[in-house]
PDB file of C-alpha atoms and ligand atoms in Angstrom:
ATOM      1  CA  MET A 194       0.000   0.000   0.000  1.00  0.00           C
ATOM      2  CA  THR A 195       2.806   2.372   0.853  1.00  0.00           C
ATOM      3  CA  GLY A 196       4.167   2.406  -2.740  1.00  0.00           C
ATOM      4  CA  LYS A 197       2.092   5.461  -3.617  1.00  0.00           C
ATOM      5  CA  CYS A 198       2.353   7.265  -0.286  1.00  0.00           C
ATOM      6  CA  VAL A 199       3.711  10.499   1.128  1.00  0.00           C
ATOM      7  CA  TRP A 200       6.094   9.764   4.025  1.00  0.00           C
ATOM      8  CA  PHE A 201       6.586  11.813   7.162  1.00  0.00           C
ATOM      9  CA  GLU A 202       8.625  10.770  10.213  1.00  0.00           C
ATOM     10  CA  GLY A 203       8.512   7.137   9.104  1.00  0.00           C
ATOM     11  CA  ILE A 204       4.719   7.064   8.697  1.00  0.00           C
ATOM     12  CA  PRO A 205       2.992   6.681   5.303  1.00  0.00           C
ATOM     13  CA  PHE A 206       0.129   9.013   4.359  1.00  0.00           C
ATOM     14  CA  PRO A 207      -2.276   8.999   1.381  1.00  0.00           C
ATOM     15  CA  SER A 208      -0.855  10.676  -1.705  1.00  0.00           C
ATOM     16  CA  LEU A 209      -3.739  13.152  -2.080  1.00  0.00           C
ATOM     17  CA  ASP A 210      -4.130  16.197   0.181  1.00  0.00           C
ATOM     18  CA  TYR A 211      -1.100  15.412   2.414  1.00  0.00           C
ATOM     19  CA  SER A 212       2.473  16.721   2.321  1.00  0.00           C
ATOM     20  CA  PRO A 213       5.479  16.448   4.650  1.00  0.00           C
ATOM     21  CA  GLU A 214       5.692  20.262   4.878  1.00  0.00           C
ATOM     22  CA  LEU A 215       2.093  20.553   5.972  1.00  0.00           C
ATOM     23  CA  LEU A 216       2.374  17.669   8.431  1.00  0.00           C
ATOM     24  CA  ARG A 217       5.346  19.422  10.034  1.00  0.00           C
ATOM     25  CA  GLU A 218       3.441  22.715  10.204  1.00  0.00           C
ATOM     26  CA  VAL A 219       0.388  21.005  11.728  1.00  0.00           C
ATOM     27  CA  GLN A 220       2.549  19.385  14.368  1.00  0.00           C
ATOM     28  CA  GLU A 221       4.572  22.482  15.229  1.00  0.00           C
ATOM     29  CA  SER A 222       2.205  25.386  14.659  1.00  0.00           C
ATOM     30  CA  PHE A 223      -1.469  24.422  14.650  1.00  0.00           C
ATOM     31  CA  LEU A 224      -3.078  26.024  17.673  1.00  0.00           C
ATOM     32  CA  VAL A 225      -5.563  23.796  19.495  1.00  0.00           C
ATOM     33  CA  LYS A 226      -7.931  25.927  21.600  1.00  0.00           C
ATOM     34  CA  ASP A 227      -9.330  24.912  24.986  1.00  0.00           C
ATOM     35  CA  LYS A 228     -12.889  24.825  23.652  1.00  0.00           C
ATOM     36  CA  ASP A 229     -12.073  22.590  20.658  1.00  0.00           C
ATOM     37  CA  VAL A 230     -13.300  18.997  20.587  1.00  0.00           C
ATOM     38  CA  LEU A 231     -11.050  16.478  18.854  1.00  0.00           C
ATOM     39  CA  LEU A 232     -12.191  13.207  17.330  1.00  0.00           C
ATOM     40  CA  LEU A 233      -9.329  10.751  16.915  1.00  0.00           C
ATOM     41  CA  THR A 234      -9.222   7.355  15.250  1.00  0.00           C
ATOM     42  CA  PHE A 235      -7.135   4.913  13.285  1.00  0.00           C
ATOM     43  CA  PRO A 236      -8.747   4.821   9.787  1.00  0.00           C
ATOM     44  CA  LYS A 237     -11.778   2.543   9.410  1.00  0.00           C
ATOM     45  CA  SER A 238     -12.631   2.569  13.113  1.00  0.00           C
ATOM     46  CA  GLY A 239     -15.964   4.377  12.703  1.00  0.00           C
ATOM     47  CA  THR A 240     -14.615   7.931  12.478  1.00  0.00           C
ATOM     48  CA  ASN A 241     -17.477   9.258  10.392  1.00  0.00           C
ATOM     49  CA  TRP A 242     -20.062   7.635  12.631  1.00  0.00           C
ATOM     50  CA  LEU A 243     -18.522   9.392  15.620  1.00  0.00           C
ATOM     51  CA  ILE A 244     -18.386  12.732  13.771  1.00  0.00           C
ATOM     52  CA  GLU A 245     -22.023  12.429  12.698  1.00  0.00           C
ATOM     53  CA  THR A 246     -23.054  11.580  16.253  1.00  0.00           C
ATOM     54  CA  VAL A 247     -21.206  14.519  17.799  1.00  0.00           C
ATOM     55  CA  CYS A 248     -22.588  16.912  15.153  1.00  0.00           C
ATOM     56  CA  LEU A 249     -26.104  15.700  15.945  1.00  0.00           C
ATOM     57  CA  ILE A 250     -25.476  16.161  19.675  1.00  0.00           C
ATOM     58  CA  TYR A 251     -24.357  19.736  18.945  1.00  0.00           C
ATOM     59  CA  SER A 252     -27.527  20.379  16.906  1.00  0.00           C
ATOM     60  CA  LYS A 253     -29.709  18.694  19.571  1.00  0.00           C
ATOM     61  CA  GLY A 254     -30.815  15.988  17.172  1.00  0.00           C
ATOM     62  CA  ASP A 255     -31.854  18.409  14.409  1.00  0.00           C
ATOM     63  CA  PRO A 256     -30.585  16.802  11.168  1.00  0.00           C
ATOM     64  CA  LYS A 257     -30.435  20.107   9.205  1.00  0.00           C
ATOM     65  CA  TRP A 258     -26.712  20.596   9.751  1.00  0.00           C
ATOM     66  CA  VAL A 259     -25.636  17.031   8.918  1.00  0.00           C
ATOM     67  CA  GLN A 260     -27.835  17.069   5.828  1.00  0.00           C
ATOM     68  CA  SER A 261     -26.560  20.374   4.459  1.00  0.00           C
ATOM     69  CA  GLU A 262     -22.775  20.488   5.023  1.00  0.00           C
ATOM     70  CA  PRO A 263     -20.260  17.788   4.018  1.00  0.00           C
ATOM     71  CA  ILE A 264     -18.938  15.842   6.985  1.00  0.00           C
ATOM     72  CA  TRP A 265     -15.311  16.801   6.199  1.00  0.00           C
ATOM     73  CA  ASP A 266     -16.228  20.498   6.537  1.00  0.00           C
ATOM     74  CA  ARG A 267     -18.209  20.066   9.752  1.00  0.00           C
ATOM     75  CA  SER A 268     -15.262  18.427  11.490  1.00  0.00           C
ATOM     76  CA  PRO A 269     -12.253  18.935   9.233  1.00  0.00           C
ATOM     77  CA  TRP A 270      -9.230  16.621   9.242  1.00  0.00           C
ATOM     78  CA  VAL A 271      -6.449  18.791  10.637  1.00  0.00           C
ATOM     79  CA  GLU A 272      -3.707  16.911   8.780  1.00  0.00           C
ATOM     80  CA  THR A 273      -5.164  17.451   5.283  1.00  0.00           C
ATOM     81  CA  LYS A 274      -4.579  20.578   3.205  1.00  0.00           C
ATOM     82  CA  HIS A 275      -8.304  21.166   2.870  1.00  0.00           C
ATOM     83  CA  GLY A 276      -9.023  20.632   6.563  1.00  0.00           C
ATOM     84  CA  TYR A 277      -6.081  22.664   7.827  1.00  0.00           C
ATOM     85  CA  GLU A 278      -7.011  25.729   5.772  1.00  0.00           C
ATOM     86  CA  LEU A 279     -10.614  25.492   6.898  1.00  0.00           C
ATOM     87  CA  LEU A 280      -9.725  25.097  10.571  1.00  0.00           C
ATOM     88  CA  LYS A 281      -7.395  28.081  10.566  1.00  0.00           C
ATOM     89  CA  GLU A 282     -10.292  30.277   9.397  1.00  0.00           C
ATOM     90  CA  LYS A 283     -12.958  28.829  11.709  1.00  0.00           C
ATOM     91  CA  GLU A 284     -14.133  31.076  14.509  1.00  0.00           C
ATOM     92  CA  GLY A 285     -15.216  29.789  17.903  1.00  0.00           C
ATOM     93  CA  PRO A 286     -15.055  26.255  19.294  1.00  0.00           C
ATOM     94  CA  ARG A 287     -14.249  23.745  16.571  1.00  0.00           C
ATOM     95  CA  LEU A 288     -14.823  20.072  15.922  1.00  0.00           C
ATOM     96  CA  ILE A 289     -11.566  18.610  14.622  1.00  0.00           C
ATOM     97  CA  SER A 290     -11.019  15.119  13.208  1.00  0.00           C
ATOM     98  CA  SER A 291      -7.714  13.335  12.881  1.00  0.00           C
ATOM     99  CA  HIS A 292      -6.111   9.976  12.173  1.00  0.00           C
ATOM    100  CA  LEU A 293      -2.667  11.164  13.307  1.00  0.00           C
ATOM    101  CA  PRO A 294      -0.581   9.020  15.633  1.00  0.00           C
ATOM    102  CA  ILE A 295       0.118  10.703  18.967  1.00  0.00           C
ATOM    103  CA  GLN A 296       3.754  11.564  18.176  1.00  0.00           C
ATOM    104  CA  LEU A 297       2.727  13.641  15.139  1.00  0.00           C
ATOM    105  CA  PHE A 298      -0.239  15.421  16.718  1.00  0.00           C
ATOM    106  CA  PRO A 299      -0.203  19.237  17.133  1.00  0.00           C
ATOM    107  CA  LYS A 300       1.996  19.925  20.137  1.00  0.00           C
ATOM    108  CA  SER A 301      -0.323  22.655  21.388  1.00  0.00           C
ATOM    109  CA  PHE A 302      -2.994  20.050  22.225  1.00  0.00           C
ATOM    110  CA  PHE A 303      -0.915  18.623  25.043  1.00  0.00           C
ATOM    111  CA  LYS A 304      -0.870  21.984  26.823  1.00  0.00           C
ATOM    112  CA  SER A 305      -4.560  22.701  26.214  1.00  0.00           C
ATOM    113  CA  LYS A 306      -7.774  21.736  27.966  1.00  0.00           C
ATOM    114  CA  ALA A 307      -9.398  20.662  24.675  1.00  0.00           C
ATOM    115  CA  LYS A 308     -11.425  17.458  24.944  1.00  0.00           C
ATOM    116  CA  MET A 309     -10.535  14.455  22.861  1.00  0.00           C
ATOM    117  CA  ILE A 310     -12.499  11.306  22.048  1.00  0.00           C
ATOM    118  CA  TYR A 311     -10.433   8.342  20.835  1.00  0.00           C
ATOM    119  CA  LEU A 312     -12.540   5.727  19.082  1.00  0.00           C
ATOM    120  CA  ILE A 313     -11.131   2.223  18.928  1.00  0.00           C
ATOM    121  CA  ARG A 314     -12.430  -0.782  16.943  1.00  0.00           C
ATOM    122  CA  ASN A 315     -11.464  -4.424  16.803  1.00  0.00           C
ATOM    123  CA  PRO A 316      -8.379  -4.212  14.553  1.00  0.00           C
ATOM    124  CA  ARG A 317      -9.477  -7.359  12.727  1.00  0.00           C
ATOM    125  CA  ASP A 318     -12.600  -5.496  11.566  1.00  0.00           C
ATOM    126  CA  VAL A 319     -10.502  -2.392  10.877  1.00  0.00           C
ATOM    127  CA  LEU A 320      -8.364  -4.564   8.616  1.00  0.00           C
ATOM    128  CA  VAL A 321     -11.308  -6.017   6.671  1.00  0.00           C
ATOM    129  CA  SER A 322     -13.017  -2.624   6.364  1.00  0.00           C
ATOM    130  CA  GLY A 323      -9.741  -1.094   5.135  1.00  0.00           C
ATOM    131  CA  TYR A 324      -9.201  -3.830   2.568  1.00  0.00           C
ATOM    132  CA  PHE A 325     -12.559  -3.196   0.909  1.00  0.00           C
ATOM    133  CA  PHE A 326     -12.252   0.586   1.164  1.00  0.00           C
ATOM    134  CA  TRP A 327      -8.720   1.009  -0.170  1.00  0.00           C
ATOM    135  CA  ARG A 328      -9.456  -1.318  -3.086  1.00  0.00           C
ATOM    136  CA  SER A 329     -11.572   1.441  -4.623  1.00  0.00           C
ATOM    137  CA  ALA A 330      -9.445   4.434  -3.567  1.00  0.00           C
ATOM    138  CA  LYS A 331      -7.388   6.398  -6.095  1.00  0.00           C
ATOM    139  CA  PHE A 332      -4.819   7.793  -3.651  1.00  0.00           C
ATOM    140  CA  VAL A 333      -3.087   4.682  -2.270  1.00  0.00           C
ATOM    141  CA  LYS A 334      -1.569   1.571  -3.792  1.00  0.00           C
ATOM    142  CA  ARG A 335      -4.525  -0.790  -3.906  1.00  0.00           C
ATOM    143  CA  PRO A 336      -4.332  -4.215  -2.305  1.00  0.00           C
ATOM    144  CA  GLN A 337      -4.833  -7.052  -4.769  1.00  0.00           C
ATOM    145  CA  SER A 338      -6.125  -9.571  -2.234  1.00  0.00           C
ATOM    146  CA  LEU A 339      -7.097  -9.794   1.404  1.00  0.00           C
ATOM    147  CA  GLU A 340      -4.053 -11.983   1.920  1.00  0.00           C
ATOM    148  CA  GLN A 341      -1.812  -9.198   0.679  1.00  0.00           C
ATOM    149  CA  TYR A 342      -3.561  -6.542   2.761  1.00  0.00           C
ATOM    150  CA  PHE A 343      -3.354  -8.768   5.834  1.00  0.00           C
ATOM    151  CA  GLU A 344       0.445  -8.852   5.428  1.00  0.00           C
ATOM    152  CA  TRP A 345       0.639  -5.083   4.970  1.00  0.00           C
ATOM    153  CA  PHE A 346      -1.568  -4.451   7.998  1.00  0.00           C
ATOM    154  CA  VAL A 347       0.269  -6.712  10.436  1.00  0.00           C
ATOM    155  CA  GLU A 348       3.574  -5.193   9.333  1.00  0.00           C
ATOM    156  CA  GLY A 349       2.214  -1.663   9.788  1.00  0.00           C
ATOM    157  CA  ASN A 350       2.685  -0.959   6.078  1.00  0.00           C
ATOM    158  CA  VAL A 351      -0.624   0.857   5.697  1.00  0.00           C
ATOM    159  CA  VAL A 352      -1.556   4.528   5.753  1.00  0.00           C
ATOM    160  CA  PHE A 353      -1.109   6.079   9.216  1.00  0.00           C
ATOM    161  CA  GLY A 354       1.197   3.186  10.123  1.00  0.00           C
ATOM    162  CA  SER A 355       0.764   0.407  12.636  1.00  0.00           C
ATOM    163  CA  TRP A 356      -2.645   0.047  14.277  1.00  0.00           C
ATOM    164  CA  PHE A 357      -0.872  -1.297  17.358  1.00  0.00           C
ATOM    165  CA  ASP A 358       1.417   1.726  17.702  1.00  0.00           C
ATOM    166  CA  HIS A 359      -1.505   4.092  17.070  1.00  0.00           C
ATOM    167  CA  ALA A 360      -3.721   2.514  19.718  1.00  0.00           C
ATOM    168  CA  ARG A 361      -0.915   2.157  22.268  1.00  0.00           C
ATOM    169  CA  GLY A 362       0.195   5.716  21.730  1.00  0.00           C
ATOM    170  CA  TRP A 363      -3.192   7.302  22.270  1.00  0.00           C
ATOM    171  CA  MET A 364      -4.189   4.973  25.078  1.00  0.00           C
ATOM    172  CA  SER A 365      -1.332   6.327  27.121  1.00  0.00           C
ATOM    173  CA  MET A 366      -3.629   9.358  27.586  1.00  0.00           C
ATOM    174  CA  ARG A 367      -6.429   7.296  29.100  1.00  0.00           C
ATOM    175  CA  ASP A 368      -6.189   8.671  32.645  1.00  0.00           C
ATOM    176  CA  LYS A 369      -6.449  12.316  31.583  1.00  0.00           C
ATOM    177  CA  GLU A 370      -9.778  13.919  32.344  1.00  0.00           C
ATOM    178  CA  ASN A 371     -10.029  15.613  28.943  1.00  0.00           C
ATOM    179  CA  PHE A 372      -9.669  12.231  27.181  1.00  0.00           C
ATOM    180  CA  LEU A 373     -12.452   9.707  26.531  1.00  0.00           C
ATOM    181  CA  ILE A 374     -11.969   6.292  24.970  1.00  0.00           C
ATOM    182  CA  LEU A 375     -14.953   4.821  23.162  1.00  0.00           C
ATOM    183  CA  SER A 376     -15.252   1.709  21.071  1.00  0.00           C
ATOM    184  CA  TYR A 377     -17.099   1.005  17.836  1.00  0.00           C
ATOM    185  CA  GLU A 378     -18.406  -2.129  19.550  1.00  0.00           C
ATOM    186  CA  GLU A 379     -20.089  -0.241  22.394  1.00  0.00           C
ATOM    187  CA  MET A 380     -21.646   2.115  19.842  1.00  0.00           C
ATOM    188  CA  LYS A 381     -23.075  -0.905  18.031  1.00  0.00           C
ATOM    189  CA  TRP A 382     -24.253  -2.708  21.134  1.00  0.00           C
ATOM    190  CA  ASP A 383     -25.708   0.214  23.091  1.00  0.00           C
ATOM    191  CA  MET A 384     -25.692   3.474  21.161  1.00  0.00           C
ATOM    192  CA  ARG A 385     -28.118   5.163  23.556  1.00  0.00           C
ATOM    193  CA  SER A 386     -25.758   4.740  26.512  1.00  0.00           C
ATOM    194  CA  THR A 387     -22.802   5.735  24.345  1.00  0.00           C
ATOM    195  CA  VAL A 388     -24.497   8.979  23.284  1.00  0.00           C
ATOM    196  CA  GLU A 389     -25.270   9.688  26.951  1.00  0.00           C
ATOM    197  CA  LYS A 390     -21.622   9.059  27.780  1.00  0.00           C
ATOM    198  CA  ILE A 391     -20.492  11.469  25.049  1.00  0.00           C
ATOM    199  CA  CYS A 392     -22.983  14.099  26.260  1.00  0.00           C
ATOM    200  CA  GLN A 393     -21.710  13.808  29.793  1.00  0.00           C
ATOM    201  CA  PHE A 394     -18.105  14.119  28.649  1.00  0.00           C
ATOM    202  CA  LEU A 395     -18.865  17.175  26.497  1.00  0.00           C
ATOM    203  CA  GLY A 396     -21.158  18.794  29.070  1.00  0.00           C
ATOM    204  CA  LYS A 397     -24.201  18.605  26.762  1.00  0.00           C
ATOM    205  CA  LYS A 398     -27.775  17.861  27.770  1.00  0.00           C
ATOM    206  CA  LEU A 399     -30.367  16.323  25.456  1.00  0.00           C
ATOM    207  CA  GLU A 400     -34.117  15.983  25.991  1.00  0.00           C
ATOM    208  CA  PRO A 401     -35.417  12.427  25.393  1.00  0.00           C
ATOM    209  CA  GLU A 402     -36.821  13.262  21.941  1.00  0.00           C
ATOM    210  CA  GLU A 403     -33.547  14.988  20.982  1.00  0.00           C
ATOM    211  CA  LEU A 404     -31.618  11.887  21.992  1.00  0.00           C
ATOM    212  CA  ASN A 405     -33.991   9.748  19.925  1.00  0.00           C
ATOM    213  CA  SER A 406     -33.346  11.964  16.934  1.00  0.00           C
ATOM    214  CA  VAL A 407     -29.561  11.662  17.389  1.00  0.00           C
ATOM    215  CA  LEU A 408     -29.960   7.870  17.350  1.00  0.00           C
ATOM    216  CA  LYS A 409     -32.217   7.904  14.300  1.00  0.00           C
ATOM    217  CA  ASN A 410     -30.096  10.268  12.228  1.00  0.00           C
ATOM    218  CA  SER A 411     -26.753   8.648  13.053  1.00  0.00           C
ATOM    219  CA  SER A 412     -27.953   5.135  12.180  1.00  0.00           C
ATOM    220  CA  PHE A 413     -26.178   3.191   9.455  1.00  0.00           C
ATOM    221  CA  GLN A 414     -29.164   3.539   7.126  1.00  0.00           C
ATOM    222  CA  ALA A 415     -29.593   7.280   7.692  1.00  0.00           C
ATOM    223  CA  MET A 416     -25.895   7.922   7.085  1.00  0.00           C
ATOM    224  CA  LYS A 417     -25.837   5.682   4.028  1.00  0.00           C
ATOM    225  CA  GLU A 418     -28.638   7.763   2.527  1.00  0.00           C
ATOM    226  CA  ASN A 419     -27.120  11.125   3.506  1.00  0.00           C
ATOM    227  CA  SER A 420     -24.969  12.415   0.632  1.00  0.00           C
ATOM    228  CA  MET A 421     -23.281  14.863   3.050  1.00  0.00           C
ATOM    229  CA  SER A 422     -21.947  11.915   5.067  1.00  0.00           C
ATOM    230  CA  ASN A 423     -21.628   8.899   2.761  1.00  0.00           C
ATOM    231  CA  TYR A 424     -18.738  10.243   0.609  1.00  0.00           C
ATOM    232  CA  SER A 425     -20.720   9.845  -2.612  1.00  0.00           C
ATOM    233  CA  LEU A 426     -19.731  13.470  -3.413  1.00  0.00           C
ATOM    234  CA  LEU A 427     -16.117  12.315  -3.781  1.00  0.00           C
ATOM    235  CA  LYS A 428     -16.792   9.467  -6.190  1.00  0.00           C
ATOM    236  CA  GLY A 429     -14.860   9.797  -9.397  1.00  0.00           C
ATOM    237  CA  GLN A 430     -12.284  12.210  -7.917  1.00  0.00           C
ATOM    238  CA  TYR A 431     -11.106  10.131  -4.942  1.00  0.00           C
ATOM    239  CA  PHE A 432     -12.875   6.787  -5.392  1.00  0.00           C
ATOM    240  CA  GLU A 433     -14.145   4.450  -8.067  1.00  0.00           C
ATOM    241  CA  GLU A 434     -17.885   4.341  -8.583  1.00  0.00           C
ATOM    242  CA  ASN A 435     -18.163   1.086  -6.613  1.00  0.00           C
ATOM    243  CA  GLY A 436     -16.393   2.538  -3.543  1.00  0.00           C
ATOM    244  CA  GLN A 437     -18.471   2.877  -0.409  1.00  0.00           C
ATOM    245  CA  LEU A 438     -17.671   4.209   3.045  1.00  0.00           C
ATOM    246  CA  LEU A 439     -20.739   2.631   4.599  1.00  0.00           C
ATOM    247  CA  ARG A 440     -20.167  -0.960   3.596  1.00  0.00           C
ATOM    248  CA  LYS A 441     -21.694  -3.274   6.231  1.00  0.00           C
ATOM    249  CA  GLY A 442     -21.428  -1.482   9.572  1.00  0.00           C
ATOM    250  CA  VAL A 443     -21.263  -4.613  11.733  1.00  0.00           C
ATOM    251  CA  THR A 444     -18.960  -6.092  14.365  1.00  0.00           C
ATOM    252  CA  GLY A 445     -17.071  -9.329  13.815  1.00  0.00           C
ATOM    253  CA  ASP A 446     -17.146  -9.309  10.003  1.00  0.00           C
ATOM    254  CA  TRP A 447     -13.505 -10.454  10.067  1.00  0.00           C
ATOM    255  CA  ARG A 448     -14.799 -13.956  10.853  1.00  0.00           C
ATOM    256  CA  ASN A 449     -16.160 -14.106   7.294  1.00  0.00           C
ATOM    257  CA  TYR A 450     -12.742 -13.389   5.788  1.00  0.00           C
ATOM    258  CA  PHE A 451      -9.835 -14.538   7.974  1.00  0.00           C
ATOM    259  CA  THR A 452      -8.491 -18.052   7.511  1.00  0.00           C
ATOM    260  CA  VAL A 453      -7.821 -20.073  10.666  1.00  0.00           C
ATOM    261  CA  ALA A 454      -4.094 -19.432  10.195  1.00  0.00           C
ATOM    262  CA  GLN A 455      -4.635 -15.653   9.818  1.00  0.00           C
ATOM    263  CA  ALA A 456      -6.824 -15.596  12.940  1.00  0.00           C
ATOM    264  CA  GLU A 457      -4.090 -17.357  14.909  1.00  0.00           C
ATOM    265  CA  THR A 458      -1.349 -15.087  13.587  1.00  0.00           C
ATOM    266  CA  PHE A 459      -3.414 -12.047  14.515  1.00  0.00           C
ATOM    267  CA  ASP A 460      -4.190 -13.343  18.034  1.00  0.00           C
ATOM    268  CA  LYS A 461      -0.512 -13.975  18.651  1.00  0.00           C
ATOM    269  CA  LEU A 462       0.481 -10.539  17.424  1.00  0.00           C
ATOM    270  CA  PHE A 463      -2.225  -8.843  19.464  1.00  0.00           C
ATOM    271  CA  GLN A 464      -1.035 -10.695  22.531  1.00  0.00           C
ATOM    272  CA  GLU A 465       2.581  -9.690  21.915  1.00  0.00           C
ATOM    273  CA  LYS A 466       1.806  -6.045  21.302  1.00  0.00           C
ATOM    274  CA  MET A 467      -1.060  -5.312  23.687  1.00  0.00           C
ATOM    275  CA  ALA A 468      -0.801  -7.777  26.599  1.00  0.00           C
ATOM    276  CA  ASP A 469       0.445  -5.179  29.084  1.00  0.00           C
ATOM    277  CA  LEU A 470      -2.572  -2.876  28.583  1.00  0.00           C
ATOM    278  CA  PRO A 471      -5.753  -3.314  30.663  1.00  0.00           C
ATOM    279  CA  GLN A 472      -7.738  -5.844  28.649  1.00  0.00           C
ATOM    280  CA  ASP A 473     -11.068  -4.208  29.497  1.00  0.00           C
ATOM    281  CA  LEU A 474     -10.097  -1.529  26.953  1.00  0.00           C
ATOM    282  CA  PHE A 475     -10.792  -4.122  24.266  1.00  0.00           C
ATOM    283  CA  LEU A 476     -14.504  -4.738  24.452  1.00  0.00           C
ATOM    284  CA  TRP A 477     -14.662  -7.113  21.503  1.00  0.00           C
ATOM    285  CA  LYS A 478     -12.751  -9.825  23.403  1.00  0.00           C
TER     286      LYS A 478
HETATM  287  S1  LIG B 668     -12.386   6.443   7.379  1.00  0.00           S
HETATM  288  O1  LIG B 668     -12.269   6.336   5.913  1.00  0.00           O
HETATM  289  O2  LIG B 668     -11.167   5.991   8.039  1.00  0.00           O
HETATM  290  O3  LIG B 668     -12.754   7.776   7.824  1.00  0.00           O
HETATM  291  O4  LIG B 668     -13.540   5.383   7.750  1.00  0.00           O
HETATM  292  P1  LIG B 668     -14.329   5.302   9.138  1.00  0.00           P
HETATM  293  O5  LIG B 668     -15.462   6.241   9.111  1.00  0.00           O
HETATM  294  O6  LIG B 668     -13.365   5.396  10.265  1.00  0.00           O
HETATM  295  O7  LIG B 668     -14.848   3.800   9.153  1.00  0.00           O
HETATM  296  C1  LIG B 668     -15.726   3.268   8.188  1.00  0.00           C
HETATM  297  C2  LIG B 668     -16.427   2.088   8.842  1.00  0.00           C
HETATM  298  O8  LIG B 668     -17.419   2.593   9.778  1.00  0.00           O
HETATM  299  C3  LIG B 668     -18.690   2.053   9.424  1.00  0.00           C
HETATM  300  N1  LIG B 668     -19.768   2.997   9.750  1.00  0.00           N
HETATM  301  C4  LIG B 668     -20.821   2.686  10.523  1.00  0.00           C
HETATM  302  N2  LIG B 668     -21.125   1.568  11.206  1.00  0.00           N
HETATM  303  C5  LIG B 668     -22.292   1.564  11.885  1.00  0.00           C
HETATM  304  N3  LIG B 668     -23.152   2.603  11.924  1.00  0.00           N
HETATM  305  C6  LIG B 668     -22.877   3.754  11.268  1.00  0.00           C
HETATM  306  N4  LIG B 668     -23.725   4.768  11.319  1.00  0.00           N
HETATM  307  C7  LIG B 668     -21.659   3.821  10.521  1.00  0.00           C
HETATM  308  N5  LIG B 668     -21.073   4.781   9.759  1.00  0.00           N
HETATM  309  C8  LIG B 668     -19.931   4.260   9.298  1.00  0.00           C
HETATM  310  C9  LIG B 668     -18.585   1.817   7.934  1.00  0.00           C
HETATM  311  O9  LIG B 668     -19.608   0.975   7.477  1.00  0.00           O
HETATM  312  C10 LIG B 668     -17.193   1.220   7.827  1.00  0.00           C
HETATM  313  O10 LIG B 668     -17.130  -0.113   8.337  1.00  0.00           O
HETATM  314  P2  LIG B 668     -17.329  -1.408   7.419  1.00  0.00           P
HETATM  315  O11 LIG B 668     -16.954  -2.553   8.317  1.00  0.00           O
HETATM  316  O12 LIG B 668     -16.421  -1.278   6.254  1.00  0.00           O
HETATM  317  O13 LIG B 668     -18.778  -1.445   7.047  1.00  0.00           O
END
C-alpha cells in the first residue's frame, strides 16, 4: 500500500491532500484551543459515525446541519490541506477530526484543555473494512487480495502506520480527564448509553426526543442515505464508482474473511503487542 504514499517521520500518508511540509506545520504550529473537541481514530474505526453523532449532539438531534454540510467540513481533518485551511479560518469552538498518531499530533494540544475522544475498533474489523475501502481508492496503492492486505496491515505498512502503535500511543492518555476512549463495539451494542456518555463528557444535555433523533439520524441507514456523510460526493475524484464508506457497519465481520491461520497469527500478534494494557479496553474480546 505504501508504494504510492507520502512519508513523514517514518509514517505513510495517502498521496492526495497530504504533504510532509504541511504535516510538520500542523505538528509544530497548529493552535488547538481549549474549547475545541477532537475526534481521533485509526482509519476505518468508525470515524465518520462518531463525527455524525457529535454533530447531531451539537444540533440537539436536528438533522439540518448534517444534511446540508459535508462531513469533512463540519469536522475537518487537521492533517489534510483542505481541513487545515478550513480550521485556521474557523471562529469559535471547533470540531476537529484526525487519524494522526500521537507523536505527530499538534503539540499545542498537550498543553490545552481541549477534549478528545479516541474511538477504537477491533483491529481485525478495521483490517477487513480497510481492505474493501482502499481497493476502490485512487490515492493509495490498492491491495490485490485480502491476503496481501493482511500482510501489509500486520507489518504496519498501511496509511497512518501500525494500528498497534496508534492505539498504544493514544491509550497512554487514558487517565487524563479531557480524554475519553470509546469503542465502535459499544456504539453498536448500546448506542443510547454511548451517546449519553459522550454528552456527559462534552457537558451537553439532550431531551429524550432529541436523543432519539440523534440515534435515528446517526444510524447506518440514515448515514448511508445522507450524501453529506456517505462520501458519494467524492466518487470519481477520490474513489471508483463502486467505492463505499458505509459498507456493512457490523462487528465481527472479520470472521467471514480470515483463515484459521490468519486468525491465529493475529491473536498472537495482538497478545505480543497489547498484553500489558488493561484488557477491558478491548470490548470485543
Ligand atoms: S475512514 O475512511 O477511516 O474515515 O472510515 P471510518 O469512518 O473510520 O470507518 C468506516 C467504517 O465505519 C462504518 N460505519 C458505521 N457503522 C455503523 N453505523 C454507522 N452509522 C456507521 N457509519 C460508518 C462503515 O460501514 C465502515 O465499516 P465497514 O466494516 O467497512 O462497514
